[in-house]
Amino acid sequence: HTQEDMYLIRSGSLEQLRLPDAVIWVNSEREVEGLVALARAEQWCLIPFGGGTNVSHATHCPTLEQEPRPIVSVDMKLMNQVLWIDETNGLAHVQAGITGADLALQ
C-alpha cells in the first residue's frame, strides 16, 4: 500500500479507498489473453499489478462513480522472467511482473 492508503486506513477513512473485487494471478501470456477475453465478455475492468513497487500508482482503483464495472486486479508477480537480452543494443524483453531484484538475479 502507498503512504496515502495507509493514512486512509489509520484515519478511519477506509470507505474512501476502493479495493478490487477480485485478484487473479496469471502465469503465462496465454492466461492473460484468456482473462482479457473473459473480462471483455463479462464487462470487468482489469487493472494490472506488476512487481509491486507501485511507482505508477497502479494499485489505486477508480471510484465507483468513475468506474461502475467490477474491478479485477491482475497480479503479474508470477510472470517475472527475462525473455531475451540484446547485449549489443542494451535491450531486454522481460515479463510484466519482474522487479529490479528479479532482473539482477537473472
mmCIF file of C-alpha atoms in Angstrom:
data_model
loop_
_atom_site.group_PDB
_atom_site.id
_atom_site.type_symbol
_atom_site.label_atom_id
_atom_site.label_comp_id
_atom_site.label_asym_id
_atom_site.label_seq_id
_atom_site.Cartn_x
_atom_site.Cartn_y
_atom_site.Cartn_z
ATOM 1 C CA HIS A 1 0.000 0.000 0.000
ATOM 2 C CA THR A 2 1.020 3.585 -0.531
ATOM 3 C CA GLN A 3 1.547 6.133 2.209
ATOM 4 C CA GLU A 4 -1.766 7.690 1.196
ATOM 5 C CA ASP A 5 -3.513 4.301 1.547
ATOM 6 C CA MET A 6 -2.010 3.826 4.997
ATOM 7 C CA TYR A 7 -3.218 7.276 6.059
ATOM 8 C CA LEU A 8 -6.761 6.462 4.925
ATOM 9 C CA ILE A 9 -6.660 3.146 6.801
ATOM 10 C CA ARG A 10 -5.251 4.635 10.028
ATOM 11 C CA SER A 11 -7.533 7.693 9.999
ATOM 12 C CA GLY A 12 -10.677 5.583 9.695
ATOM 13 C CA SER A 13 -11.361 6.865 6.189
ATOM 14 C CA LEU A 14 -11.163 3.452 4.580
ATOM 15 C CA GLU A 15 -14.520 3.966 2.851
ATOM 16 C CA GLN A 16 -12.734 6.444 0.562
ATOM 17 C CA LEU A 17 -10.457 3.646 -0.670
ATOM 18 C CA ARG A 18 -11.964 1.364 -3.320
ATOM 19 C CA LEU A 19 -10.493 -2.113 -3.358
ATOM 20 C CA PRO A 20 -10.560 -4.631 -6.223
ATOM 21 C CA ASP A 21 -13.499 -7.010 -6.291
ATOM 22 C CA ALA A 22 -11.152 -9.894 -7.108
ATOM 23 C CA VAL A 23 -7.451 -10.659 -7.594
ATOM 24 C CA ILE A 24 -6.237 -13.119 -10.206
ATOM 25 C CA TRP A 25 -2.655 -14.393 -10.502
ATOM 26 C CA VAL A 26 -1.604 -15.211 -14.053
ATOM 27 C CA ASN A 27 1.261 -17.489 -15.065
ATOM 28 C CA SER A 28 1.502 -17.007 -18.810
ATOM 29 C CA GLU A 29 0.681 -14.794 -21.754
ATOM 30 C CA ARG A 30 -1.963 -17.312 -22.766
ATOM 31 C CA GLU A 31 -3.689 -16.933 -19.375
ATOM 32 C CA VAL A 32 -3.602 -13.139 -19.750
ATOM 33 C CA GLU A 33 -5.172 -13.397 -23.212
ATOM 34 C CA GLY A 34 -7.926 -15.660 -21.859
ATOM 35 C CA LEU A 35 -8.592 -13.338 -18.934
ATOM 36 C CA VAL A 36 -8.810 -10.288 -21.212
ATOM 37 C CA ALA A 37 -11.314 -12.105 -23.449
ATOM 38 C CA LEU A 38 -13.403 -13.108 -20.424
ATOM 39 C CA ALA A 39 -13.249 -9.601 -18.949
ATOM 40 C CA ARG A 40 -14.401 -8.131 -22.224
ATOM 41 C CA ALA A 41 -17.333 -10.551 -22.413
ATOM 42 C CA GLU A 42 -18.309 -10.018 -18.760
ATOM 43 C CA GLN A 43 -17.635 -6.253 -18.711
ATOM 44 C CA TRP A 44 -14.945 -6.364 -15.989
ATOM 45 C CA CYS A 45 -12.352 -3.652 -15.514
ATOM 46 C CA LEU A 46 -8.849 -5.163 -15.374
ATOM 47 C CA ILE A 47 -6.059 -3.394 -13.510
ATOM 48 C CA PRO A 48 -2.607 -4.989 -13.872
ATOM 49 C CA PHE A 49 -0.402 -5.200 -10.797
ATOM 50 C CA GLY A 50 3.253 -5.623 -11.754
ATOM 51 C CA GLY A 51 6.176 -6.179 -9.451
ATOM 52 C CA GLY A 52 4.552 -4.396 -6.525
ATOM 53 C CA THR A 53 6.723 -1.290 -6.423
ATOM 54 C CA ASN A 54 3.675 0.966 -7.020
ATOM 55 C CA VAL A 55 5.743 3.562 -8.873
ATOM 56 C CA SER A 56 2.813 4.096 -11.252
ATOM 57 C CA HIS A 57 0.091 4.086 -8.560
ATOM 58 C CA ALA A 58 -1.448 1.133 -10.368
ATOM 59 C CA THR A 59 -2.922 -0.101 -7.102
ATOM 60 C CA HIS A 60 -5.322 2.857 -6.958
ATOM 61 C CA CYS A 61 -8.786 1.790 -8.065
ATOM 62 C CA PRO A 62 -11.070 4.404 -9.591
ATOM 63 C CA THR A 63 -14.157 5.337 -7.607
ATOM 64 C CA LEU A 64 -17.448 3.564 -8.241
ATOM 65 C CA GLU A 65 -18.705 6.733 -9.911
ATOM 66 C CA GLN A 66 -15.707 6.772 -12.270
ATOM 67 C CA GLU A 67 -15.782 3.032 -12.975
ATOM 68 C CA PRO A 68 -19.022 1.165 -12.166
ATOM 69 C CA ARG A 69 -17.837 -2.208 -13.509
ATOM 70 C CA PRO A 70 -16.361 -4.845 -11.187
ATOM 71 C CA ILE A 71 -12.608 -4.341 -10.813
ATOM 72 C CA VAL A 72 -10.254 -7.304 -11.135
ATOM 73 C CA SER A 73 -6.632 -6.832 -10.138
ATOM 74 C CA VAL A 74 -4.381 -8.928 -12.379
ATOM 75 C CA ASP A 75 -1.325 -9.828 -10.314
ATOM 76 C CA MET A 76 1.632 -10.310 -12.646
ATOM 77 C CA LYS A 77 4.193 -11.334 -9.973
ATOM 78 C CA LEU A 78 4.401 -14.912 -11.252
ATOM 79 C CA MET A 79 5.434 -13.620 -14.672
ATOM 80 C CA ASN A 80 8.906 -12.424 -13.682
ATOM 81 C CA GLN A 81 11.244 -13.854 -16.287
ATOM 82 C CA VAL A 82 13.734 -12.340 -18.704
ATOM 83 C CA LEU A 83 12.609 -13.443 -22.167
ATOM 84 C CA TRP A 84 15.616 -12.225 -24.128
ATOM 85 C CA ILE A 85 18.580 -9.879 -23.914
ATOM 86 C CA ASP A 86 20.178 -7.926 -26.768
ATOM 87 C CA GLU A 87 23.566 -7.020 -25.318
ATOM 88 C CA THR A 88 24.624 -5.154 -28.456
ATOM 89 C CA ASN A 89 21.798 -2.614 -28.136
ATOM 90 C CA GLY A 90 21.418 -2.811 -24.357
ATOM 91 C CA LEU A 91 17.855 -4.114 -24.532
ATOM 92 C CA ALA A 92 15.967 -6.721 -22.564
ATOM 93 C CA HIS A 93 12.476 -8.133 -23.040
ATOM 94 C CA VAL A 94 11.047 -9.008 -19.633
ATOM 95 C CA GLN A 95 7.683 -10.108 -18.318
ATOM 96 C CA ALA A 96 5.394 -7.621 -16.563
ATOM 97 C CA GLY A 97 5.888 -8.926 -13.030
ATOM 98 C CA ILE A 98 9.652 -8.577 -12.893
ATOM 99 C CA THR A 99 11.283 -6.432 -10.227
ATOM 100 C CA GLY A 100 14.755 -4.956 -10.204
ATOM 101 C CA ALA A 101 15.833 -7.682 -7.785
ATOM 102 C CA ASP A 102 14.490 -10.404 -10.117
ATOM 103 C CA LEU A 103 16.277 -8.786 -13.019
ATOM 104 C CA ALA A 104 19.577 -8.639 -11.150
ATOM 105 C CA LEU A 105 19.317 -12.362 -10.259
ATOM 106 C CA GLN A 106 18.739 -13.406 -13.856
#
